[in-house]
CSV table of C-alpha atoms in Angstrom, one decimal:
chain,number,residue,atom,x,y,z
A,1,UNK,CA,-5.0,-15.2,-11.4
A,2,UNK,CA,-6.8,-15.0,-7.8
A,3,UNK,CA,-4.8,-12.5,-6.0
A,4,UNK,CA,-6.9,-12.9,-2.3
A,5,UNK,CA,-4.3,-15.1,-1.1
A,6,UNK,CA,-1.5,-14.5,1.5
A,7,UNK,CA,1.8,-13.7,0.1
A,8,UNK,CA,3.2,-16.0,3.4
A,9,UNK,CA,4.4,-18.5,1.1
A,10,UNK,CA,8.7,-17.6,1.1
A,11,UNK,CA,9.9,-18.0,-2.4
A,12,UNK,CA,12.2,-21.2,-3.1
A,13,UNK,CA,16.0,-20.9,-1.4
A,14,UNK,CA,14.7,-17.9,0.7
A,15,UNK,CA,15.0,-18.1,4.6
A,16,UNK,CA,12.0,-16.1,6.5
A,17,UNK,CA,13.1,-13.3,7.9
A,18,UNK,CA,12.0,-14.4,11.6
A,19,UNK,CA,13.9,-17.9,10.6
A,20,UNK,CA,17.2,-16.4,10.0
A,21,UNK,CA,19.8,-16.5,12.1
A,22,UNK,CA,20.1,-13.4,14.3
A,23,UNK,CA,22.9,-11.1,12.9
A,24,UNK,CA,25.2,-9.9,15.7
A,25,UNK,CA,27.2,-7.7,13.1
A,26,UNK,CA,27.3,-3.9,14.5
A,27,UNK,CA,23.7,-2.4,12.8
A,28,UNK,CA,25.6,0.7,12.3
A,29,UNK,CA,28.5,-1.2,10.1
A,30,UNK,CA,25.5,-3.6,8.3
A,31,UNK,CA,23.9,-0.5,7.0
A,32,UNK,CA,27.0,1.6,5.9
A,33,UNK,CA,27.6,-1.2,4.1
A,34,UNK,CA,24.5,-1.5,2.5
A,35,UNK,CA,24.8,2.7,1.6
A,36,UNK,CA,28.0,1.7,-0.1
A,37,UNK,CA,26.6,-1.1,-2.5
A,38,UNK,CA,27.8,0.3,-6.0
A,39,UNK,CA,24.0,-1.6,-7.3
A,40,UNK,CA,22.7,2.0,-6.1
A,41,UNK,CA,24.5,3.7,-8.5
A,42,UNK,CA,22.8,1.4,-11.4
A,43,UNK,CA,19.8,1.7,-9.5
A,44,UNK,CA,19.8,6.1,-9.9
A,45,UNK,CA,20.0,5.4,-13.6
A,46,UNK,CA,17.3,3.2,-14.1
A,47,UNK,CA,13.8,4.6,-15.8
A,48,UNK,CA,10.5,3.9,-14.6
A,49,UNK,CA,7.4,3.3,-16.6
A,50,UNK,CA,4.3,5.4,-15.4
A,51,UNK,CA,1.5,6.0,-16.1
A,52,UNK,CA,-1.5,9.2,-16.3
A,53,UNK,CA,1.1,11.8,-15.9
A,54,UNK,CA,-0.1,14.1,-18.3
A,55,UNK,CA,-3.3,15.1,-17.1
A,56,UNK,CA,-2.3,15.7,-12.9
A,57,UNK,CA,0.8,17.7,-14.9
A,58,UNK,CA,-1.7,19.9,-16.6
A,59,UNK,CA,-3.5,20.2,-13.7
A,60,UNK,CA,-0.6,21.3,-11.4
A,61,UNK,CA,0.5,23.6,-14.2
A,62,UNK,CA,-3.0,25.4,-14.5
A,63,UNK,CA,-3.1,26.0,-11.0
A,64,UNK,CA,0.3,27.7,-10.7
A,65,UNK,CA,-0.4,29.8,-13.6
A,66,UNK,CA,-3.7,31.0,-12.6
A,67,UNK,CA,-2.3,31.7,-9.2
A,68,UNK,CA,0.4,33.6,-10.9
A,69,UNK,CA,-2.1,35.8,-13.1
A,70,UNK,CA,-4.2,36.7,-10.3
A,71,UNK,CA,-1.5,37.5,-8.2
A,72,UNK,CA,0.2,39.9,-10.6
A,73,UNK,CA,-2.7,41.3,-12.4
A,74,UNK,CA,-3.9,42.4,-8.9
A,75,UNK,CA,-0.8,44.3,-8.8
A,76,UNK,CA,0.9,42.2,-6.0
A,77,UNK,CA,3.7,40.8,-8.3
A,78,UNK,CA,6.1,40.9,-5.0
A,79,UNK,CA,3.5,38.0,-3.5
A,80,UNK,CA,3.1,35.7,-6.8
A,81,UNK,CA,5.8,33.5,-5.5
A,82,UNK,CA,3.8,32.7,-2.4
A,83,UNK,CA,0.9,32.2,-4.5
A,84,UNK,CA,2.4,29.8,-6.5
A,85,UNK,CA,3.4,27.7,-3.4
A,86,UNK,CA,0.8,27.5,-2.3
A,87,UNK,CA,-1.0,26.0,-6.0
A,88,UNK,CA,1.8,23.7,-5.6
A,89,UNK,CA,-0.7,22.0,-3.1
A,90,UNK,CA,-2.1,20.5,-6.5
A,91,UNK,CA,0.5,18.0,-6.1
A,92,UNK,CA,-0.6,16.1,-3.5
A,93,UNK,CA,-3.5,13.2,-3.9
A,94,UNK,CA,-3.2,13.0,-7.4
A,95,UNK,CA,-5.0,9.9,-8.0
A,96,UNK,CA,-7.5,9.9,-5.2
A,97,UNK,CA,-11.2,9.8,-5.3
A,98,UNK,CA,-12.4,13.2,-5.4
A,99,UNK,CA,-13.8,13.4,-2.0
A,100,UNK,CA,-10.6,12.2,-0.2
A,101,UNK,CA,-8.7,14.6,-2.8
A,102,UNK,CA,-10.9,17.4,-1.4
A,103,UNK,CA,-10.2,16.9,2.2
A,104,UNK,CA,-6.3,16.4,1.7
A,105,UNK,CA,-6.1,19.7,-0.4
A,106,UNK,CA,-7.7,21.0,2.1
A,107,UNK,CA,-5.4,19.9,5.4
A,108,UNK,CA,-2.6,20.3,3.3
A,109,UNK,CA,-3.4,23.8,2.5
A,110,UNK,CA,-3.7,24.6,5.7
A,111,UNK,CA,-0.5,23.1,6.3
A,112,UNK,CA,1.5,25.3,3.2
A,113,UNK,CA,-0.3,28.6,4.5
A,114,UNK,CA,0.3,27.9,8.2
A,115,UNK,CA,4.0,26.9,7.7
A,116,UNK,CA,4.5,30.6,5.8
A,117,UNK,CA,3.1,32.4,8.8
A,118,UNK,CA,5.2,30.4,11.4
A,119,UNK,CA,8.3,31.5,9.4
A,120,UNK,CA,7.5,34.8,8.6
A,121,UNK,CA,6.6,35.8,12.4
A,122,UNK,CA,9.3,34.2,13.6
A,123,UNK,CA,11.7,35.8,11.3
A,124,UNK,CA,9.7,38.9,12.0
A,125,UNK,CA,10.0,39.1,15.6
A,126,UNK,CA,13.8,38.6,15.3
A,127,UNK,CA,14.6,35.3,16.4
A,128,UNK,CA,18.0,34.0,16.1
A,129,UNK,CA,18.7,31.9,12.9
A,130,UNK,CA,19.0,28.7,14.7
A,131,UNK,CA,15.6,29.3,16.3
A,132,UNK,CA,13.9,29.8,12.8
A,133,UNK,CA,16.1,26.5,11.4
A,134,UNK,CA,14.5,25.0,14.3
A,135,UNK,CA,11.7,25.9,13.6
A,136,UNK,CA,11.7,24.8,9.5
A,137,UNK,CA,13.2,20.9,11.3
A,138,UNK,CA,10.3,20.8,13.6
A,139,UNK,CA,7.8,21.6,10.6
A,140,UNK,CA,9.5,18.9,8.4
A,141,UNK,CA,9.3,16.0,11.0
A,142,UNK,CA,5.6,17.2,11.8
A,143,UNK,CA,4.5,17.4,7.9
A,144,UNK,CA,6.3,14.0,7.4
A,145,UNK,CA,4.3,12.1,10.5
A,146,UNK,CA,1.1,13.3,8.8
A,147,UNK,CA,2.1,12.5,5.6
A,148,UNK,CA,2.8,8.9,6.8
A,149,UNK,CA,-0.2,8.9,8.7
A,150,UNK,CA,-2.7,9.5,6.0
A,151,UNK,CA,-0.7,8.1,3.4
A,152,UNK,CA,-0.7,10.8,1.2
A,153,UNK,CA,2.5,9.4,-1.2
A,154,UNK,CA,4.3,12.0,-3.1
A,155,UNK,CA,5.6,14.8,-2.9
A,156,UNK,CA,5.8,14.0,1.3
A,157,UNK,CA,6.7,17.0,3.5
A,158,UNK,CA,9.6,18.4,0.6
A,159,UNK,CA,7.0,21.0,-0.7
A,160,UNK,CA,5.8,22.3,2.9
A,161,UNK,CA,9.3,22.5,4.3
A,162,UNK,CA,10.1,24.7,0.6
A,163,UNK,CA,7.1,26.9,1.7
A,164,UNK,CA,8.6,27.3,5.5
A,165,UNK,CA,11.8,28.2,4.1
A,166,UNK,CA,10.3,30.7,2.3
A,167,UNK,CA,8.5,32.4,5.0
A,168,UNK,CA,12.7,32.6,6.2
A,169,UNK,CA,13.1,35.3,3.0
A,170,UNK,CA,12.9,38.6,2.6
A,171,UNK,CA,13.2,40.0,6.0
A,172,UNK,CA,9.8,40.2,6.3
A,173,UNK,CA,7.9,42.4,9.2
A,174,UNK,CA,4.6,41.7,10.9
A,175,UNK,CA,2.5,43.7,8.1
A,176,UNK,CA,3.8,41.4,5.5
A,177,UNK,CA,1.9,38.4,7.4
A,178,UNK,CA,-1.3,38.5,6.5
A,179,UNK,CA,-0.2,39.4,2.5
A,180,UNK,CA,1.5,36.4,2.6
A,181,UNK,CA,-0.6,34.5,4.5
A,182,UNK,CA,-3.8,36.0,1.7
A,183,UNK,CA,-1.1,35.1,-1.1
A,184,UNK,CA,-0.8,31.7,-0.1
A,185,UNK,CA,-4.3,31.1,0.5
A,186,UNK,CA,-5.4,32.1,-2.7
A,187,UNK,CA,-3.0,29.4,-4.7
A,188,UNK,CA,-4.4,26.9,-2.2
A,189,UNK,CA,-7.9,27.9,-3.2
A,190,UNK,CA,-7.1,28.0,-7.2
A,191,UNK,CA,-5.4,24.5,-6.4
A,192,UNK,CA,-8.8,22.8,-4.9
A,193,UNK,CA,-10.8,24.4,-7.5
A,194,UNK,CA,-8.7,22.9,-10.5
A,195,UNK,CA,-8.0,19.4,-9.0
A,196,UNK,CA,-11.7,19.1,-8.2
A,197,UNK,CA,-13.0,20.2,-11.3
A,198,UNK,CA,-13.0,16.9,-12.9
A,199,UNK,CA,-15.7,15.9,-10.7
A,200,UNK,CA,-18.1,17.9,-12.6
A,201,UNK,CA,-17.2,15.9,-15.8
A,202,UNK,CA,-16.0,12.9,-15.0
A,203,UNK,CA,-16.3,12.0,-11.3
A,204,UNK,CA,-15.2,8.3,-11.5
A,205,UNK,CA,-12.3,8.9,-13.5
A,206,UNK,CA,-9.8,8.2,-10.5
A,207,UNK,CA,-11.6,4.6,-9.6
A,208,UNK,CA,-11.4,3.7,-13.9
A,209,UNK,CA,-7.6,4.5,-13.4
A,210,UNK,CA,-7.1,2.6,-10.3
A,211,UNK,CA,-9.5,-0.5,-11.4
A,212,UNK,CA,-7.1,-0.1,-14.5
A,213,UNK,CA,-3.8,-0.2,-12.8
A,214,UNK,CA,-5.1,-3.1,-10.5
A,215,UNK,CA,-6.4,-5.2,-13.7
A,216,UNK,CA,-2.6,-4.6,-15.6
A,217,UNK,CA,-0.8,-5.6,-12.1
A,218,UNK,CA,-2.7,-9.2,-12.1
A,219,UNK,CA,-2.4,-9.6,-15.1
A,220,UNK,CA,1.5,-9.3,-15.0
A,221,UNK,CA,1.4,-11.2,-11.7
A,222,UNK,CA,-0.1,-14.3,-13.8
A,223,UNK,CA,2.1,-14.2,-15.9
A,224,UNK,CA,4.8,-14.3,-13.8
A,225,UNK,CA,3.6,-16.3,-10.4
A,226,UNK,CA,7.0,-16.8,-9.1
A,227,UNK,CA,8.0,-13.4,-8.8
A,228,UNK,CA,7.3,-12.0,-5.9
A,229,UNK,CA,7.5,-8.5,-6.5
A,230,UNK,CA,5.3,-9.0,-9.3
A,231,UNK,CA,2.3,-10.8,-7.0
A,232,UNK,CA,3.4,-8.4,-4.1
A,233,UNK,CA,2.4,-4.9,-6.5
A,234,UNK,CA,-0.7,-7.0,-7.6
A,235,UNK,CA,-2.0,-7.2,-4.3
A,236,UNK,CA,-1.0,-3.4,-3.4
A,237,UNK,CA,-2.9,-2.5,-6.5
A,238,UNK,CA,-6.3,-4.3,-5.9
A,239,UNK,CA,-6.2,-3.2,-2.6
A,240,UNK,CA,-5.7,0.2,-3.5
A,241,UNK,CA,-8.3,0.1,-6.3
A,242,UNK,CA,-10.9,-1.7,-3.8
A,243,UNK,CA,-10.3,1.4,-1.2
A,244,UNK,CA,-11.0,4.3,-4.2
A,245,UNK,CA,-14.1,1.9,-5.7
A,246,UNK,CA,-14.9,1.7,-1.4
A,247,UNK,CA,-15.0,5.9,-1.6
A,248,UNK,CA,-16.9,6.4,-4.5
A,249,UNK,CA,-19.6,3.4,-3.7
A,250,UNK,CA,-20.1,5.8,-0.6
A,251,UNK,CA,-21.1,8.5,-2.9
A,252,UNK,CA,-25.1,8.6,-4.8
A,253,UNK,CA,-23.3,9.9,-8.0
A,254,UNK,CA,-20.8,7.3,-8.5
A,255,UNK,CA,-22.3,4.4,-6.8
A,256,UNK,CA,-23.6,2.5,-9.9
A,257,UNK,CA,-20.1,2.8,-11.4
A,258,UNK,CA,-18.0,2.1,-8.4
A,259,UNK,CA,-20.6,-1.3,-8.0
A,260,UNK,CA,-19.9,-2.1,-12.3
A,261,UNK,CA,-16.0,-2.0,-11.9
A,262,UNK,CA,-16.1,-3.8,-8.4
A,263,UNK,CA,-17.3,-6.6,-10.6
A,264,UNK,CA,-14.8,-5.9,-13.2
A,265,UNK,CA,-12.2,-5.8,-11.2
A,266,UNK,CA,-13.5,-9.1,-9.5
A,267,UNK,CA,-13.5,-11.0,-12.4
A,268,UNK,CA,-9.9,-9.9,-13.9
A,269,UNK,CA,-8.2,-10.6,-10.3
A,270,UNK,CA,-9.8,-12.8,-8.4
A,271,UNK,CA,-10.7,-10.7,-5.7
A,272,UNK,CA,-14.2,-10.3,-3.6
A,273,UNK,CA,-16.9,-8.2,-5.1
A,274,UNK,CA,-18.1,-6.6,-2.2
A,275,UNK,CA,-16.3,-3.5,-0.9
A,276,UNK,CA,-14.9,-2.5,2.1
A,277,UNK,CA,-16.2,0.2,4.4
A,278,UNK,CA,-15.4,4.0,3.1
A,279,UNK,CA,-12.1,4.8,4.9
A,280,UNK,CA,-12.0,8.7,5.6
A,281,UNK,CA,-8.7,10.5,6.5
A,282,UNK,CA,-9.6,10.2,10.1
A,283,UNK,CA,-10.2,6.4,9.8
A,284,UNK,CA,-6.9,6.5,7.4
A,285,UNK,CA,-4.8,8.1,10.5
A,286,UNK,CA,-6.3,5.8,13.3
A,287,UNK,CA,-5.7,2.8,11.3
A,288,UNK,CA,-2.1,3.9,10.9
A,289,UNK,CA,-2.2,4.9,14.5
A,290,UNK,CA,-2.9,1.5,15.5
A,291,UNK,CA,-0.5,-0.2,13.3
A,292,UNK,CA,3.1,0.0,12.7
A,293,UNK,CA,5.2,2.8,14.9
A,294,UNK,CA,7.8,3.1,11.6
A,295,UNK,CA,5.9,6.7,10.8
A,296,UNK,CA,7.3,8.1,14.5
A,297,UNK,CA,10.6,6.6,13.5
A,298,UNK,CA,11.0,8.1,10.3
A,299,UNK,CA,9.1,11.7,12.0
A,300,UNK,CA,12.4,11.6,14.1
A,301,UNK,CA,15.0,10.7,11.8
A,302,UNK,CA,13.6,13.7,9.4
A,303,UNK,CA,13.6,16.3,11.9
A,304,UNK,CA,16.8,15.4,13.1
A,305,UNK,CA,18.4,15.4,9.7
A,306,UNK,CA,16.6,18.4,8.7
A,307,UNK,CA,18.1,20.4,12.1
A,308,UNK,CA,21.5,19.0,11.1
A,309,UNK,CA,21.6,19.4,7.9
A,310,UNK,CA,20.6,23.2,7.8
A,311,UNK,CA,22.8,24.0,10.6
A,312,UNK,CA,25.8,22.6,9.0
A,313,UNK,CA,25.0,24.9,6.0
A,314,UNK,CA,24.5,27.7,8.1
A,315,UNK,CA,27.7,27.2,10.3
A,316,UNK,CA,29.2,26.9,6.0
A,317,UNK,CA,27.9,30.4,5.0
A,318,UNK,CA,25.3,29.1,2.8
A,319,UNK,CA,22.7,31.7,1.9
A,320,UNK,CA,19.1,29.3,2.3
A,321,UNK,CA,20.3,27.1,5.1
A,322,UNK,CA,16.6,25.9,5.1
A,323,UNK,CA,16.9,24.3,1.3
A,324,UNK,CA,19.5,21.9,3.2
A,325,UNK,CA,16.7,20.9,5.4
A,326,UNK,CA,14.4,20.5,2.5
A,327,UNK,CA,17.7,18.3,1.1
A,328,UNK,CA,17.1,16.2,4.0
A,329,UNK,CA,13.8,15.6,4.1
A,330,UNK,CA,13.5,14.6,0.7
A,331,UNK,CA,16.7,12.3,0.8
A,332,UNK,CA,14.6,10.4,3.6
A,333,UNK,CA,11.1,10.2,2.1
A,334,UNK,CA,12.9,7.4,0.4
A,335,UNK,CA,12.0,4.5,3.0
A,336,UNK,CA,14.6,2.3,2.4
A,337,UNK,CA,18.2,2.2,2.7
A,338,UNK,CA,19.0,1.7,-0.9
A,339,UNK,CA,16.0,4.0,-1.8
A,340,UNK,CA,17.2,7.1,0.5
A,341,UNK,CA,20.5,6.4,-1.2
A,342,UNK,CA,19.3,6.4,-4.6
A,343,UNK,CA,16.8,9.7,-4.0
A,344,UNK,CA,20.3,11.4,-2.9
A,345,UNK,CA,22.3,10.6,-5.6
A,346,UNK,CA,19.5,11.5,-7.9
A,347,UNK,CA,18.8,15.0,-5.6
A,348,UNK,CA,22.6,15.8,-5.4
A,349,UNK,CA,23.9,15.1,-8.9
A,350,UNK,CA,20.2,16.5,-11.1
A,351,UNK,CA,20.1,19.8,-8.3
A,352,UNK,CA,24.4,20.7,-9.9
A,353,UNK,CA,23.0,20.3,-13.1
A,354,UNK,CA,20.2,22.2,-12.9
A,355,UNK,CA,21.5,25.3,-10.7
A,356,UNK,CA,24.0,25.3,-13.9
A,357,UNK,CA,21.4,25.1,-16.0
A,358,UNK,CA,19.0,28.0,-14.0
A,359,UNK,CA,22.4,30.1,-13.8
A,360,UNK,CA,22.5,31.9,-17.0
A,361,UNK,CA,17.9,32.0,-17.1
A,362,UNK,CA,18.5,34.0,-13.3
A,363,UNK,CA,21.5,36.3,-14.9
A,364,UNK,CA,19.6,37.1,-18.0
A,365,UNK,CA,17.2,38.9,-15.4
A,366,UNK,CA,13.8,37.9,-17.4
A,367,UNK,CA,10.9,40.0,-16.7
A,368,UNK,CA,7.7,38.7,-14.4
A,369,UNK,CA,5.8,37.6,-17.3
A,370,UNK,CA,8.8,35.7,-19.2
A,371,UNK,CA,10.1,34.4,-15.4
A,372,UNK,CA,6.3,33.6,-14.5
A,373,UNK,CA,5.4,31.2,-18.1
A,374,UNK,CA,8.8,29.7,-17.4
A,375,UNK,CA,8.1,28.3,-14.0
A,376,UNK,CA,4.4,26.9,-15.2
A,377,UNK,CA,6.3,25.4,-18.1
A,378,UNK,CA,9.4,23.8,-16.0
A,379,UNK,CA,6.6,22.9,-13.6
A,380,UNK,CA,4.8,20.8,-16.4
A,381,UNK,CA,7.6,19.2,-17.8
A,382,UNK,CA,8.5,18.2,-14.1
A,383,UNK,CA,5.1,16.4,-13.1
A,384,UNK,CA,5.5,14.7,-16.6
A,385,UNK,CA,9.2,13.4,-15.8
A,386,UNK,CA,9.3,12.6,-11.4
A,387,UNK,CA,7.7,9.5,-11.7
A,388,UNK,CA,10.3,8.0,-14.9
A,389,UNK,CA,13.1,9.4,-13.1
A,390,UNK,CA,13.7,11.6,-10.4
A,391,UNK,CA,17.4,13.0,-10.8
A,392,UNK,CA,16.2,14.1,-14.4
A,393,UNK,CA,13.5,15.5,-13.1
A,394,UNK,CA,15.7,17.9,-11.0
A,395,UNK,CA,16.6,19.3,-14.1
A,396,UNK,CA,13.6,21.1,-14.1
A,397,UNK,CA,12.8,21.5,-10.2
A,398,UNK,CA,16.0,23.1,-9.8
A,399,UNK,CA,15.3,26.0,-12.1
A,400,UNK,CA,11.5,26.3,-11.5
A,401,UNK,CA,12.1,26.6,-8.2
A,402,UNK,CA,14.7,29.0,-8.3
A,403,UNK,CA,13.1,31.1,-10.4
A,404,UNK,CA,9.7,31.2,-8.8
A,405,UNK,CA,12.2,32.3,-5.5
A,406,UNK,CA,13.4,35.3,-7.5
A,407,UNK,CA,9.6,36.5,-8.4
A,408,UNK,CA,9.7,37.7,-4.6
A,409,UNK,CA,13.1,39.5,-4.6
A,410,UNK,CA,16.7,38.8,-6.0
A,411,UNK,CA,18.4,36.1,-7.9
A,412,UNK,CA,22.1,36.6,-7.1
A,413,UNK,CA,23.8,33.8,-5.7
A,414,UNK,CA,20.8,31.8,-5.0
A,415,UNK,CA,21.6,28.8,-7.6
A,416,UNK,CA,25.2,28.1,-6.3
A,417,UNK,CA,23.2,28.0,-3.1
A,418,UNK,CA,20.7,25.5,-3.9
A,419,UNK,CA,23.4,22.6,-5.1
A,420,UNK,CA,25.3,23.6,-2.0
A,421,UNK,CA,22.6,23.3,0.1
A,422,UNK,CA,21.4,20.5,-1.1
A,423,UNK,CA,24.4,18.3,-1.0
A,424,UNK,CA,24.5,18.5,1.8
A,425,UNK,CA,21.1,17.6,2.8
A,426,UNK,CA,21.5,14.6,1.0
A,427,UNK,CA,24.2,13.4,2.3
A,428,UNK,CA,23.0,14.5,6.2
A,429,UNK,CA,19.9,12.2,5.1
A,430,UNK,CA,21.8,9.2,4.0
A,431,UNK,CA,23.8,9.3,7.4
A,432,UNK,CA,20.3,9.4,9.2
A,433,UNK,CA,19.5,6.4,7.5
A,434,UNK,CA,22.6,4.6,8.7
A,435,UNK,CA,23.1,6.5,12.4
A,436,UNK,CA,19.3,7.2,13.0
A,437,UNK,CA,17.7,4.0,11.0
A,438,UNK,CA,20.6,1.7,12.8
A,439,UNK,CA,20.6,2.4,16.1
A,440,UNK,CA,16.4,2.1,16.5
A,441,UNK,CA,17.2,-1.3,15.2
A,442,UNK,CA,15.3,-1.3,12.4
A,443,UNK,CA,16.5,-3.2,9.6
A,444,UNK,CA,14.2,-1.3,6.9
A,445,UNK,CA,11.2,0.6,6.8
A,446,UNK,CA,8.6,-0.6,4.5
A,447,UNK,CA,6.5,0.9,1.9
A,448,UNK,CA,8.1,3.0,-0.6
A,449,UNK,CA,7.4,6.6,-1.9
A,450,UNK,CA,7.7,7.8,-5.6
A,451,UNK,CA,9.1,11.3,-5.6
């Protein structure tokens, strides 16, 4: 089935959306109501099929351990924590070409490390609590207008805004900057040397996936030609597979291969052989630049439900007021109404079960080693299950990263603190969806992210 044509064509009994009449309902009532559609609930149950999870999971995995063993084995077990965060860079550009992959790693390392030191100095020159909360909100919005501006997909700004917060911990003084700040870097080094390995090997793996993907995606579109979503993630996926084919057709080493599955991918849907130009993270974030103004939108909304959301816990007595912001800004990298509420039913209800489930593993007070394989192990099992179902995959976040916080210092308290915290960043991010969302009079925001 051709796929270069223009999804214009509206589907039979549907109105355009500029053809409608306009809705003078209060935008504020239209989108409570749409947060209170019970179809979320069936929604936060519902299983996704994935694919190629395995293999960035084992990746992810390998780099937090090996951060870990260096760390600790270099007798700095009190900075393995801020190693790992910083291997947990591994998780973003999972299925890029391996150049783009490089330079994201890169800019998001930078980002991980740089976020630590804000919070660490300005916890260490005494700051109030609502300055360094301000701080974390700021960072989230920031991390979450870059995000949308080179399109990175999942995990958004959550994991940067986990590593501010923990620059917040441990009442740290000026000295203890430049460990952490060496701690981080090294998991962000063990991170790009792991994820890029597979270039050595196999360096057009990521273009057979996405040629893959694109060829599955037409093929369900043709046989399906009146469903719209089905024609809609065809078109996403060929486009998607042309850009990665685009990068590695740029490249002397995979050039004959990109060229082979162009025409592959040609044949199977219908689309041009001939590629488009390479587009860079620069090109990426000047295209988005001069496109839609949603990513300043949402940059707004996060920062001010982040800000919210961890002063309300503060004000409450919570003890990580900054996980509330992290709450937040995960609820909203859901970019839709019924996806923000779905992302914080599945946050709120899988973070309950899995501080009960981390309770008794914090108690037991395991020692580095047993703490340390447990976090790689709950970190596998995590990459394996986000993308099938993200509340069950809290299951497993919720302990790994509570137990990864207590290889820098103590345990006590800290999972009663996470589900508090986090319920009420999720519900502070579905209210920015319906106050925030509403009153820029935007009905919804499209695209969609996956964690």
């Amino acid at each position: 089935m051709p796929l270069s044509s223009p999804l214009t064509t509206a589907a039979p009994g549907h109105t355009p959306t500029d053809q409608r009449p306009p809705d003078h309902r209060s935008p504020v009532r239209t989108a409570a109501r749409e947060v209170l559609d019970p179809a979320h609930l069936r929604a936060a149950l519902r299983l996704t099929s994935v694919d190629a999870t395995l293999a960035a999971a084992l990746l992810c995995g390998a780099s937090v351990a090996i951060a870990l063993v260096i760390a600790a084995t270099s007798g700095h077990q009190d900075l393995a924590g801020f190693a790992a965060l910083g291997a947990l860079t591994s998780l973003y550009g999972r299925f890029d070409p391996y150049r783009r992959r490089a330079a994201l790693l890169t800019l998001v390392g930078v980002a991980m490390v740089g976020s630590i030191l804000l919070t660490s100095a300005v916890t260490a020159a005494g700051a109030p609590t609502w300055v360094a909360l301000g701080v974390v909100a700021l960072l989230a919005g920031g991390m979450t207008a870059l995000c949308q501006l080179l399109r990175t997909g999942p995990p958004g700004a959550t994991i940067v805004v986990f590593a501010a917060g923990a620059g917040l911990a441990g009442a740290p003084t000026f000295a203890d900057l430049a460990p952490r700040g060496l701690a981080g870097l090294l998991g962000v080094a063990v991170a790009w040397v792991v994820c890029l390995a597979g270039f050595l090997f196999r360096p057009s793996g990521p273009a057979r996936l996405a040629v893959r993907r694109a060829t599955l995606a037409a093929e369900a579109a043709a046989l399906a030609p009146d469903d719209r979503g089905a024609v809609g993630r065809a078109h996403d996926a060929v486009a998607l597979a042309r850009r990665v084919l685009a990068d590695d057709a740029s490249h002397r080493r995979t050039r004959a291969t990109a060229l082979r599955l162009a025409d592959d991918l040609s044949g199977a849907a219908g689309t041009p052989a001939d590629l488009p130009p390479r587009l860079t993270l620069r090109a990426t974030a000047r295209e988005s630049l001069t496109g839609s103004a949603g990513w300043r939108l949402r940059s707004l909304r996060v920062t001010l439900a982040a800000a919210v959301a961890a002063a309300v816990a503060h004000v409450a007595g919570f003890g990580h007021p900054a996980w509330a912001a992290m709450g937040a800004t995960a609820t909203l990298q859901g970019t839709t109404t019924q996806h923000a509420v779905v992302r914080a039913l599945q946050r709120a209800l899988g973070t309950v079960v899995g501080a009960l489930v981390a309770w008794p593993l914090l108690d037991a007070h395991l020692g580095f080693w047993a703490t340390a394989a447990l976090v790689v192990a709950l970190q596998v099992v995590t990459e394996i299950v986000v993308g099938r179902h993200y509340g069950l995959a809290m299951l497993t976040i919720t302990p790994m990263a509570l137990l990864m916080t207590s290889l820098g210092g103590s345990g006590e308290g800290i999972a009663l603190d996470r589900a508090l915290d986090t319920a009420v960043g999720a519900v502070v991010g579905v209210l920015a969806v319906v106050l925030v969302h509403a009153r820029r009079g935007a009905s919804r925001v499209s695209g969609t992210a996956r964690t």
